[in-house]
Coordinates of C-alpha atoms in Angstrom, one line a residue:
M1 CA -167.4 -38.7 61.9
L2 CA -163.9 -38.9 62.0
P3 CA -162.2 -37.1 64.3
A4 CA -160.8 -33.7 63.0
P5 CA -156.2 -35.2 63.4
D6 CA -154.5 -32.6 65.9
P7 CA -153.1 -30.0 64.4
A8 CA -149.4 -30.2 63.2
P9 CA -146.4 -28.6 65.6
S10 CA -146.2 -25.2 64.2
R11 CA -143.2 -23.8 62.7
T12 CA -142.0 -21.7 65.8
D13 CA -142.7 -25.9 67.3
R14 CA -140.2 -26.8 65.1
V15 CA -137.4 -23.8 65.0
A16 CA -137.2 -24.2 68.9
F17 CA -137.1 -28.1 69.1
V18 CA -134.1 -28.1 66.5
D19 CA -132.2 -24.9 67.8
L20 CA -132.6 -26.9 71.4
F21 CA -130.1 -29.5 70.1
L22 CA -128.4 -27.5 67.3
P23 CA -124.8 -27.9 67.9
K24 CA -123.1 -24.6 69.0
I25 CA -120.6 -24.3 65.9
V26 CA -123.3 -24.2 63.8
T27 CA -123.8 -20.7 66.0
V28 CA -120.5 -19.6 65.7
L29 CA -120.6 -19.9 62.3
R30 CA -123.3 -18.0 61.6
E31 CA -121.8 -15.2 64.0
G32 CA -119.0 -15.2 61.6
Y33 CA -116.3 -16.8 61.2
G34 CA -112.8 -14.8 60.0
P35 CA -109.0 -15.2 60.0
A36 CA -109.1 -13.4 63.4
Q37 CA -111.6 -16.3 65.3
L38 CA -109.3 -19.5 63.9
R39 CA -106.3 -17.8 64.1
A40 CA -107.4 -17.5 67.9
D41 CA -108.9 -20.9 68.1
A42 CA -106.3 -22.4 66.7
V43 CA -103.7 -21.5 69.1
A44 CA -106.2 -22.9 71.6
G45 CA -106.8 -26.2 70.0
L46 CA -102.9 -26.4 70.3
T47 CA -102.4 -25.6 73.3
V48 CA -104.8 -28.1 74.5
A49 CA -103.3 -30.5 72.4
I50 CA -100.1 -30.5 73.9
V51 CA -101.6 -31.1 77.5
A52 CA -104.1 -33.6 76.2
L53 CA -101.1 -36.0 74.7
P54 CA -99.3 -36.6 77.9
L55 CA -102.8 -37.4 79.8
S56 CA -104.5 -39.3 77.1
M57 CA -102.1 -42.2 77.6
A58 CA -101.1 -42.5 81.4
I59 CA -104.9 -42.2 82.2
A60 CA -105.1 -45.4 79.1
I61 CA -102.7 -46.9 80.5
A62 CA -103.7 -46.4 84.3
S63 CA -107.0 -47.6 83.1
G64 CA -105.2 -50.8 82.0
A65 CA -105.1 -50.4 77.9
T66 CA -102.7 -49.0 75.5
P67 CA -101.5 -45.5 75.2
A68 CA -102.5 -46.2 71.5
Q69 CA -106.7 -46.6 72.8
G70 CA -105.9 -43.6 74.9
L71 CA -105.3 -40.9 71.6
Y72 CA -107.6 -42.9 69.5
S73 CA -110.3 -41.5 72.3
A74 CA -109.2 -38.6 72.3
I75 CA -108.5 -38.1 68.7
V76 CA -112.2 -39.0 67.8
G77 CA -114.6 -38.5 70.8
G78 CA -112.8 -35.2 71.3
F79 CA -113.4 -33.9 67.9
L80 CA -117.5 -35.4 68.3
V81 CA -117.8 -33.2 71.5
S82 CA -117.0 -30.4 70.2
L83 CA -118.6 -30.7 67.0
L84 CA -121.5 -31.6 68.2
G85 CA -121.9 -30.0 71.7
R86 CA -123.9 -27.1 72.5
S87 CA -121.4 -25.8 75.1
R88 CA -119.2 -23.1 73.8
F89 CA -115.9 -24.2 75.0
Q90 CA -116.3 -28.0 75.9
I91 CA -113.4 -30.0 75.5
G92 CA -113.9 -34.5 75.2
G93 CA -111.1 -37.6 75.2
P94 CA -110.4 -39.9 78.4
A95 CA -110.7 -38.5 82.0
G96 CA -109.3 -39.6 84.9
A97 CA -112.5 -39.7 87.3
F98 CA -113.1 -43.0 84.4
I99 CA -109.7 -44.6 86.1
V100 CA -111.1 -46.6 88.6
L101 CA -114.6 -48.0 86.4
V102 CA -112.5 -48.3 82.9
A103 CA -110.0 -50.7 85.0
A104 CA -112.2 -53.4 86.8
T105 CA -113.9 -53.0 83.6
A106 CA -111.0 -54.1 80.9
A107 CA -110.6 -56.5 84.4
G108 CA -113.9 -58.2 84.8
H109 CA -114.7 -58.1 80.7
G110 CA -112.2 -58.3 78.8
M111 CA -111.3 -55.2 76.1
D112 CA -113.6 -56.7 74.1
G113 CA -116.3 -55.6 76.8
L114 CA -115.3 -52.2 77.9
I115 CA -115.2 -51.1 73.8
L116 CA -118.7 -52.7 74.1
A117 CA -119.6 -50.8 77.4
T118 CA -118.7 -47.9 76.5
F119 CA -120.9 -48.6 73.0
L120 CA -123.6 -48.8 75.1
S121 CA -122.6 -46.0 77.6
G122 CA -122.9 -43.7 74.5
L123 CA -126.2 -45.2 72.7
M124 CA -127.7 -44.6 76.6
L125 CA -126.3 -40.9 76.4
A126 CA -127.8 -40.4 73.3
A127 CA -131.2 -41.5 74.8
A128 CA -130.9 -39.5 78.2
G129 CA -130.5 -36.5 76.1
W130 CA -133.1 -36.8 73.0
L131 CA -135.5 -37.7 76.0
R132 CA -134.4 -34.2 78.3
L133 CA -133.2 -35.7 80.8
G134 CA -129.5 -33.7 81.7
T135 CA -131.8 -31.6 83.8
F136 CA -132.5 -34.3 86.3
I137 CA -128.3 -35.3 86.3
K138 CA -127.4 -32.2 87.1
F139 CA -129.5 -32.4 90.9
M140 CA -126.7 -34.2 92.3
P141 CA -125.7 -33.1 95.8
F142 CA -122.3 -30.9 96.0
P143 CA -120.4 -32.7 98.8
V144 CA -121.0 -36.1 96.7
T145 CA -119.3 -34.9 93.9
V146 CA -116.7 -33.2 95.8
G147 CA -116.2 -36.9 97.6
F148 CA -116.3 -39.8 94.9
T149 CA -113.8 -36.8 93.3
A150 CA -111.3 -37.4 96.0
G151 CA -112.0 -41.2 96.4
I152 CA -111.0 -40.7 93.2
A153 CA -108.2 -39.6 93.4
V154 CA -106.8 -41.6 95.9
I155 CA -107.5 -44.6 93.9
I156 CA -105.9 -43.2 90.7
L157 CA -102.7 -42.7 93.4
A158 CA -102.2 -45.3 94.6
S159 CA -103.3 -47.5 91.3
Q160 CA -99.6 -45.6 90.5
M161 CA -97.7 -46.9 93.2
K162 CA -96.3 -49.7 91.7
E163 CA -94.8 -47.3 88.7
L164 CA -94.2 -44.9 90.6
L165 CA -91.5 -46.3 92.2
G166 CA -90.8 -49.3 89.9
L167 CA -92.0 -52.1 92.4
T168 CA -91.3 -55.4 91.4
L169 CA -95.0 -57.8 92.7
T170 CA -94.8 -61.4 93.1
I171 CA -97.9 -61.4 92.6
P172 CA -100.8 -59.5 91.0
E173 CA -101.9 -56.5 91.9
P174 CA -105.1 -56.7 93.6
G175 CA -107.7 -53.8 92.4
P176 CA -109.3 -53.1 95.3
L177 CA -107.0 -50.7 97.3
L178 CA -107.3 -52.9 101.0
A179 CA -105.7 -55.2 98.9
K180 CA -104.2 -53.8 97.1
V181 CA -102.4 -51.7 100.0
P182 CA -100.5 -54.8 101.3
V183 CA -98.7 -56.3 98.7
L184 CA -97.4 -52.9 97.7
W185 CA -96.1 -52.1 101.6
A186 CA -94.3 -56.0 100.8
A187 CA -92.8 -55.5 97.6
L188 CA -91.2 -51.6 99.3
P189 CA -87.3 -53.8 99.0
S190 CA -87.7 -53.3 96.0
V191 CA -87.8 -49.8 94.7
S192 CA -86.1 -48.8 91.5
A193 CA -83.8 -45.8 92.2
A194 CA -84.3 -44.4 88.6
A195 CA -87.6 -44.9 88.3
A196 CA -88.3 -43.0 91.4
V197 CA -85.9 -40.2 89.6
L198 CA -87.5 -40.1 87.2
S199 CA -91.2 -39.6 88.4
A200 CA -90.2 -38.3 91.0
G201 CA -89.1 -35.2 88.5
T202 CA -92.2 -35.3 86.4
V203 CA -93.4 -34.1 89.1
L204 CA -91.5 -31.3 90.7
I205 CA -90.6 -30.0 87.4
I206 CA -94.5 -29.6 86.7
L207 CA -95.2 -27.8 89.9
G208 CA -92.3 -25.4 90.0
L209 CA -92.7 -24.3 86.0
R210 CA -97.1 -24.1 87.5
H211 CA -95.3 -21.7 89.9
V212 CA -92.7 -19.8 87.5
R213 CA -94.0 -20.0 84.4
P214 CA -97.7 -20.7 84.6
H215 CA -98.5 -20.7 81.1
W216 CA -96.0 -23.3 79.9
P217 CA -96.7 -26.8 79.2
G218 CA -95.4 -28.3 82.1
M219 CA -96.8 -32.1 81.8
L220 CA -95.3 -32.4 78.2
I221 CA -92.0 -30.6 79.0
A222 CA -91.6 -32.6 82.0
L223 CA -92.3 -36.4 79.9
A224 CA -90.2 -35.1 77.2
A225 CA -87.2 -34.1 80.1
M226 CA -86.9 -37.2 81.8
T227 CA -87.8 -39.4 78.8
L228 CA -84.5 -37.6 77.6
L229 CA -82.7 -38.1 80.7
A230 CA -83.7 -42.1 79.9
A231 CA -82.3 -42.7 77.0
L232 CA -79.1 -40.4 77.8
A233 CA -79.0 -42.2 80.9
D234 CA -79.4 -45.7 79.6
L235 CA -81.8 -46.3 83.0
P236 CA -83.3 -49.8 83.6
V237 CA -86.7 -48.5 83.3
A238 CA -89.7 -49.5 81.9
T239 CA -91.5 -47.7 78.5
V240 CA -94.1 -47.3 76.5
G241 CA -92.3 -49.1 74.2
S242 CA -91.2 -52.0 76.2
R243 CA -94.3 -52.7 77.7
F244 CA -97.1 -51.9 75.0
G245 CA -94.6 -52.2 71.6
G246 CA -95.4 -48.5 70.6
I247 CA -97.9 -46.3 69.4
P248 CA -99.2 -47.5 66.0
S249 CA -98.9 -44.2 63.0
S250 CA -102.1 -43.9 61.7
L251 CA -106.0 -45.0 63.6
P252 CA -107.3 -48.4 63.2
R253 CA -110.6 -48.7 60.6
P254 CA -113.6 -48.5 61.9
A255 CA -115.7 -51.6 63.1
L256 CA -118.6 -52.7 65.1
P257 CA -117.5 -54.1 69.0
A258 CA -118.1 -57.4 69.8
F259 CA -121.4 -58.2 71.0
G260 CA -124.2 -60.7 72.1
W261 CA -127.1 -60.7 74.1
A262 CA -125.7 -63.0 76.9
K263 CA -122.2 -59.8 76.7
I264 CA -124.5 -57.0 77.0
V265 CA -126.3 -58.5 79.9
E266 CA -123.1 -58.5 81.2
V267 CA -121.9 -55.2 80.9
L268 CA -124.8 -53.5 81.3
P269 CA -123.3 -52.8 84.5
A270 CA -120.5 -50.7 83.6
A271 CA -122.1 -49.5 81.3
L272 CA -124.9 -47.8 82.9
S273 CA -122.2 -46.4 85.0
F274 CA -120.2 -44.9 82.3
A275 CA -123.3 -43.1 81.7
L276 CA -123.8 -41.4 84.8
L277 CA -120.2 -40.3 85.2
G278 CA -119.8 -39.1 81.9
A279 CA -122.8 -37.5 82.8
I280 CA -122.1 -35.3 85.8
E281 CA -118.2 -35.1 84.6
S282 CA -119.2 -33.9 81.0
L283 CA -121.9 -30.8 82.5
L284 CA -120.0 -30.3 85.5
S285 CA -117.3 -29.1 83.0
A286 CA -119.6 -27.0 80.6
V287 CA -120.8 -25.2 83.5
V288 CA -117.4 -24.8 85.0
A289 CA -116.8 -23.2 81.2
D290 CA -119.9 -21.4 81.8
G291 CA -119.0 -19.5 85.2
M292 CA -114.9 -18.5 83.0
T293 CA -117.3 -17.2 80.4
G294 CA -120.7 -15.8 81.5
R295 CA -122.1 -18.1 78.8
R296 CA -124.6 -20.9 79.2
H297 CA -124.1 -24.2 77.7
R298 CA -127.7 -26.7 76.9
S299 CA -127.6 -29.5 79.4
N300 CA -129.8 -32.2 77.1
A301 CA -127.8 -31.4 73.6
E302 CA -124.3 -31.6 75.1
L303 CA -125.4 -35.0 76.2
V304 CA -126.2 -36.2 73.1
A305 CA -123.2 -35.1 71.4
Q306 CA -120.9 -36.7 74.6
G307 CA -122.8 -40.4 73.8
V308 CA -122.3 -39.6 69.7
A309 CA -118.8 -39.0 71.1
N310 CA -118.4 -42.4 72.9
V311 CA -120.2 -44.2 70.3
G312 CA -117.7 -42.4 68.1
S313 CA -114.5 -43.9 70.1
A314 CA -116.2 -47.7 70.9
L315 CA -116.4 -48.2 67.0
F316 CA -112.2 -47.1 66.6
G317 CA -111.2 -49.1 69.7
G318 CA -111.0 -46.3 72.0
F319 CA -112.8 -46.4 75.8
C320 CA -115.1 -43.5 77.4
V321 CA -115.1 -40.0 76.9
T322 CA -116.1 -37.1 78.7
G323 CA -116.3 -33.4 79.3
T324 CA -112.7 -32.5 81.0
I325 CA -113.1 -29.6 83.9
A326 CA -108.9 -29.1 83.4
R327 CA -108.5 -29.6 79.6
T328 CA -111.4 -27.4 78.9
A329 CA -110.6 -24.3 81.5
T330 CA -107.1 -24.3 79.7
N331 CA -108.7 -24.0 76.3
V332 CA -110.9 -20.7 78.0
R333 CA -107.8 -19.8 79.3
A334 CA -105.7 -19.8 75.7
G335 CA -108.8 -17.7 74.0
A336 CA -110.7 -20.1 72.3
H337 CA -113.2 -18.5 69.9
G338 CA -115.7 -21.9 69.7
P339 CA -115.7 -25.1 69.0
V340 CA -113.4 -25.5 66.7
A341 CA -110.5 -25.0 69.2
G342 CA -111.7 -28.3 70.6
M343 CA -112.5 -30.2 66.8
L344 CA -108.8 -28.9 65.7
H345 CA -106.9 -30.1 69.6
A346 CA -107.7 -33.2 67.9
V347 CA -106.8 -32.4 64.9
F348 CA -102.9 -31.7 66.3
L349 CA -103.2 -34.7 68.8
L350 CA -103.9 -36.9 65.3
V351 CA -101.0 -35.2 63.8
F352 CA -98.5 -35.6 66.8
M353 CA -99.6 -38.9 66.5
L354 CA -98.5 -39.7 63.2
V355 CA -95.6 -38.1 62.9
A356 CA -94.2 -38.9 66.5
A357 CA -95.1 -41.9 67.3
P358 CA -91.6 -43.7 66.8
L359 CA -90.7 -41.3 69.7
A360 CA -93.4 -42.3 72.0
A361 CA -91.5 -45.9 72.8
F362 CA -88.9 -44.1 74.7
I363 CA -91.5 -42.7 77.6
P364 CA -90.6 -44.0 80.8
L365 CA -93.6 -44.9 81.8
A366 CA -92.3 -43.8 85.4
A367 CA -92.8 -40.1 84.1
L368 CA -96.2 -40.8 83.1
A369 CA -97.1 -42.1 86.4
G370 CA -95.8 -38.8 87.7
V371 CA -97.9 -36.7 85.4
L372 CA -101.3 -39.1 86.7
A373 CA -100.3 -38.4 90.4
V374 CA -100.5 -34.8 90.0
V375 CA -103.4 -35.4 88.2
S376 CA -104.6 -37.0 91.5
W377 CA -103.6 -34.6 93.2
N378 CA -105.7 -31.7 91.7
M379 CA -108.2 -33.2 91.8
I380 CA -109.1 -33.5 95.3
E381 CA -110.7 -29.9 96.2
K382 CA -109.1 -29.4 99.0
A383 CA -110.7 -25.9 99.8
S384 CA -114.3 -27.3 99.6
I385 CA -113.8 -30.1 101.4
A386 CA -112.8 -27.5 104.3
T387 CA -116.0 -25.8 103.8
L388 CA -118.0 -28.5 104.1
L389 CA -116.3 -29.6 106.8
R390 CA -116.7 -26.4 108.2
S391 CA -120.8 -26.1 107.0
G392 CA -121.9 -29.1 108.9
R393 CA -122.5 -32.2 110.2
G394 CA -125.1 -33.1 107.4
D395 CA -122.6 -32.2 104.6
A396 CA -120.3 -33.4 105.5
A397 CA -121.6 -37.5 106.6
V398 CA -122.9 -36.8 103.3
L399 CA -118.7 -36.4 101.5
G400 CA -117.2 -38.7 104.4
A401 CA -120.2 -41.6 103.3
T402 CA -119.6 -41.0 99.4
F403 CA -115.5 -40.5 99.7
F404 CA -114.8 -43.9 101.8
L405 CA -117.8 -45.9 99.8
T406 CA -115.9 -44.6 96.8
I407 CA -112.7 -46.4 98.0
F408 CA -113.9 -49.6 99.9
R409 CA -116.7 -50.3 96.6
N410 CA -117.2 -48.8 93.9
L411 CA -118.3 -45.8 92.4
T412 CA -122.0 -45.9 91.5
E413 CA -122.6 -47.7 95.5
A414 CA -121.1 -44.2 96.5
I415 CA -123.3 -41.6 94.3
V416 CA -126.3 -43.9 95.0
V417 CA -125.7 -43.6 98.4
G418 CA -124.7 -39.9 98.9
V419 CA -127.6 -38.9 96.5
A420 CA -130.0 -40.8 98.3
L421 CA -127.9 -39.1 102.0
G422 CA -127.8 -35.4 100.3
S423 CA -132.0 -35.9 99.9
V424 CA -133.1 -37.1 103.5
L425 CA -131.1 -33.5 104.6
F426 CA -131.8 -31.7 102.4
I427 CA -136.0 -33.2 103.3
Q428 CA -135.2 -32.7 106.8
R429 CA -133.7 -29.0 106.5
M430 CA -137.0 -28.0 104.8
S431 CA -139.0 -29.3 107.2
R432 CA -136.8 -27.4 109.3
A433 CA -137.9 -24.2 107.3
V434 CA -142.0 -24.9 107.1
A435 CA -143.7 -22.8 109.8
V436 CA -147.7 -23.0 111.5
E437 CA -148.3 -19.5 113.3
T438 CA -151.3 -17.9 115.2
D439 CA -151.9 -14.3 116.1
I440 CA -151.2 -13.0 113.1
P441 CA -151.9 -9.3 112.5
F442 CA -153.6 -9.2 108.8
V443 CA -154.6 -5.1 108.0
R444 CA -158.1 -4.1 106.5
E445 CA -158.1 -2.8 103.4
D446 CA -160.5 -0.1 104.8
A447 CA -157.7 0.5 107.7
A448 CA -157.4 4.2 106.9
D449 CA -161.0 5.2 107.3
D450 CA -161.0 3.9 111.1
G451 CA -158.0 3.1 112.2
G452 CA -159.3 -0.6 113.0
S453 CA -157.3 -4.2 112.2
Y454 CA -158.8 -7.4 110.7
D455 CA -156.6 -8.9 113.5
A456 CA -158.5 -6.7 116.2
A457 CA -161.4 -7.8 115.1
R458 CA -160.7 -11.5 115.2
S459 CA -159.6 -11.0 118.7
A460 CA -162.4 -9.2 119.7
D461 CA -164.2 -12.2 118.8
P462 CA -162.9 -15.8 119.5
G463 CA -165.1 -17.8 117.4
I464 CA -162.7 -17.3 115.4
V465 CA -159.3 -18.7 115.4
I466 CA -156.1 -17.5 112.3
Y467 CA -153.6 -19.9 110.9
R468 CA -150.4 -19.0 108.5
I469 CA -148.3 -21.8 107.1
T470 CA -145.0 -20.2 105.5
G471 CA -142.9 -22.7 102.9
A472 CA -143.9 -26.0 101.2
I473 CA -146.1 -28.6 103.2
F474 CA -144.4 -31.7 102.0
F475 CA -144.6 -34.9 103.1
G476 CA -141.1 -34.2 105.3
A477 CA -143.2 -31.3 107.2
A478 CA -146.6 -33.1 106.9
A479 CA -147.0 -34.4 110.3
S480 CA -145.8 -31.9 112.0
I481 CA -148.5 -28.5 110.2
G482 CA -151.2 -31.9 110.6
S483 CA -150.4 -31.7 115.4
V484 CA -150.7 -27.8 115.0
L485 CA -153.3 -27.8 112.9
G486 CA -155.2 -30.8 114.2
Q487 CA -155.8 -28.9 118.3
I488 CA -159.0 -26.4 116.0
S489 CA -161.8 -27.0 119.0
D490 CA -165.3 -27.2 119.0
S491 CA -165.3 -23.7 120.4
H492 CA -164.2 -22.6 117.8
R493 CA -166.9 -21.3 115.0
A494 CA -164.2 -20.5 112.4
L495 CA -160.7 -21.3 110.9
I496 CA -159.1 -19.7 109.0
V497 CA -156.2 -21.2 107.0
D498 CA -153.7 -18.5 105.2
F499 CA -151.8 -20.3 102.2
S500 CA -150.2 -17.3 100.7
A501 CA -146.5 -18.6 101.8
V502 CA -146.8 -22.0 100.3
P503 CA -145.0 -22.2 97.8
F504 CA -146.0 -26.0 96.7
L505 CA -148.6 -28.6 98.5
D506 CA -148.0 -32.0 97.9
S507 CA -150.6 -35.7 97.9
T508 CA -149.6 -36.2 101.7
G509 CA -149.8 -32.5 102.3
A510 CA -152.9 -32.0 100.4
N511 CA -154.1 -34.9 102.9
V512 CA -153.0 -33.5 105.8
I513 CA -155.7 -30.1 105.1
G514 CA -157.9 -33.5 103.7
A515 CA -158.3 -34.8 108.1
L516 CA -158.6 -31.0 108.7
A517 CA -161.4 -30.7 106.5
R518 CA -162.7 -33.3 107.9
Q519 CA -162.5 -32.6 110.6
A520 CA -163.6 -29.0 110.8
Q521 CA -167.3 -30.6 109.2
K522 CA -167.8 -33.3 112.0
S523 CA -167.6 -30.4 114.4
G524 CA -169.3 -27.3 112.7
V525 CA -166.4 -25.5 111.7
R526 CA -165.9 -23.4 109.3
L527 CA -163.2 -23.7 106.9
Y528 CA -161.5 -20.8 105.0
L529 CA -158.2 -21.7 102.8
A530 CA -156.9 -18.4 101.9
G531 CA -154.1 -17.4 99.7
T532 CA -154.4 -20.1 98.0
G533 CA -153.4 -20.1 94.0
P534 CA -154.5 -22.3 91.2
D535 CA -152.1 -24.8 91.5
I536 CA -152.8 -25.5 94.9
R537 CA -156.1 -25.1 95.1
R538 CA -156.4 -28.0 92.2
V539 CA -154.8 -29.8 94.4
L540 CA -157.0 -29.4 97.1
Q541 CA -159.5 -29.8 95.3
A542 CA -158.5 -33.8 93.4
H543 CA -158.0 -34.8 97.8
G544 CA -161.5 -34.0 98.1
V545 CA -160.9 -31.1 99.7
G546 CA -164.7 -28.7 99.8
G547 CA -168.1 -29.9 100.5
P548 CA -170.7 -27.8 102.8
G549 CA -168.9 -25.7 105.2
I550 CA -165.2 -25.3 103.4
F551 CA -164.8 -22.0 102.1
F552 CA -161.5 -20.7 99.4
S553 CA -161.5 -17.4 99.3
G554 CA -158.2 -14.8 98.2
S555 CA -156.6 -13.4 101.2
V556 CA -157.4 -13.4 105.5
P557 CA -159.3 -10.1 104.5
L558 CA -161.8 -11.1 102.1
A559 CA -162.4 -14.8 104.6
L560 CA -163.1 -12.5 107.6
Q561 CA -165.3 -10.5 105.8
S562 CA -167.3 -13.8 104.6
E563 CA -167.0 -15.0 108.1
K564 CA -168.9 -11.7 109.3
A565 CA -171.7 -11.6 107.0
L566 CA -172.6 -15.8 106.9
S567 CA -171.8 -14.4 111.2
S568 CA -174.3 -11.9 111.7
P569 CA -178.2 -11.6 112.6
L570 CA -180.7 -11.2 109.3
P571 CA -181.9 -8.2 109.7
Q572 CA -185.8 -8.3 111.5
A573 CA -188.8 -6.8 109.5
R574 CA -190.4 -3.8 111.2
D575 CA -194.2 -4.5 113.2
R576 CA -197.0 -2.5 111.1

């Protein structure tokens, strides 16, 4: 007889699965979307586009790509992030955090390798979302995110010193910081006064407007002012036109990146780094938006959107994109209603490129470097660093290790080591939170009748000992728990272990309790495991905890009742 087929998933299950990955724009349109909402999204989209325009070009140049590639990434990637994402206000595009990785990939594997790595990272992000790994990616220790972000900021600032000061290098600029600093120091006599004035002017205008007119687009105003100054004064500085030949006035045709098995293997580590950092950055940005608005995003659906956006960016010759915290926050503050704002921001960027592409050729690279100098300074979370340094040596060690490894080694190694140190610190703290106590008072259920207590009954009978375990019994605390529980002696008639305050028990902890049970059976001591929930009881039984003399009880009072019944002598028959 053939087995019955598995039942088809119910309509409720199918709807729940579809809703899990349903783009937020569908939800927004279902709520009702009219001219007022479109107006709010258009204003917010224009505001974000004005911020994204100089940033996209500056990040691209610092990454070893062209300004046009930065715009392609922001337009295509930004549009797809908002169209498919599950965060209501997320804005996607090139991010400063990627500069180090993108620059290293472009230098080591060429532009074709960079585009291929972006394409592969998109597939990885989409797969991670479909496999629902977004929940685990969010488990990133706070000191790690603060540390690698600050480290990236230092590297970005160091990478812009050549353009900030207009230095002339006699050799190609090294990538690693330790090799870069001596080369920059040796080139200091070649400082260009014109470049220094333009970069300093850019920084001063941005910072000044931030205090005087915080709602004005300071970066765009500073970039326009310094471009006008350089053009009118005919300053001898490098520009977008002189370095890159200007910006195309249209999007390229989409095309698959050149790939082969050998090339895929070659760029795979870079793709993994892009995917990991992109997942972290996008989910952090979505969390920031949630905190500002009270909304909630879906992390797995957001990863799928980020993956599709990176694939789309690569098809148009762009590089990796992710959710950007600064532009997302700007979108929220500008009064966006939903994802249409992010889609319009990409459309406005496209219009800017189509209309103003010839003017972009006059932008001084020193001014773009000034924009990135401000971005790198903003990336360093000064208040969070001070808090972590004050909170204890453990958090400070994780922060310092992640920061210095980011600067002197690489970002991937910094994240791995930082997470490992953070995990060890967490295990140590959790193990200290576990306590084993004895002489705990337990009130009898009938205490109201006779004023007695089970603690008094137990104290009157030294053959019974009670232990209470508080906290999770896991591998980090198993040794200390085992050393305490292992002190029972043959003089005890019964041992009661209270598990009512134990939220979790892993296999190592179950093995310790199993050893205790075997010791009790060998010594002839009855063991009562009280207050064990179904999950903990299931784990204990799976490790063979049971058999003669081992009893599971709902509570300590019930265990005491059971022991009293077992230890009482049987009534003798009367003589006839």
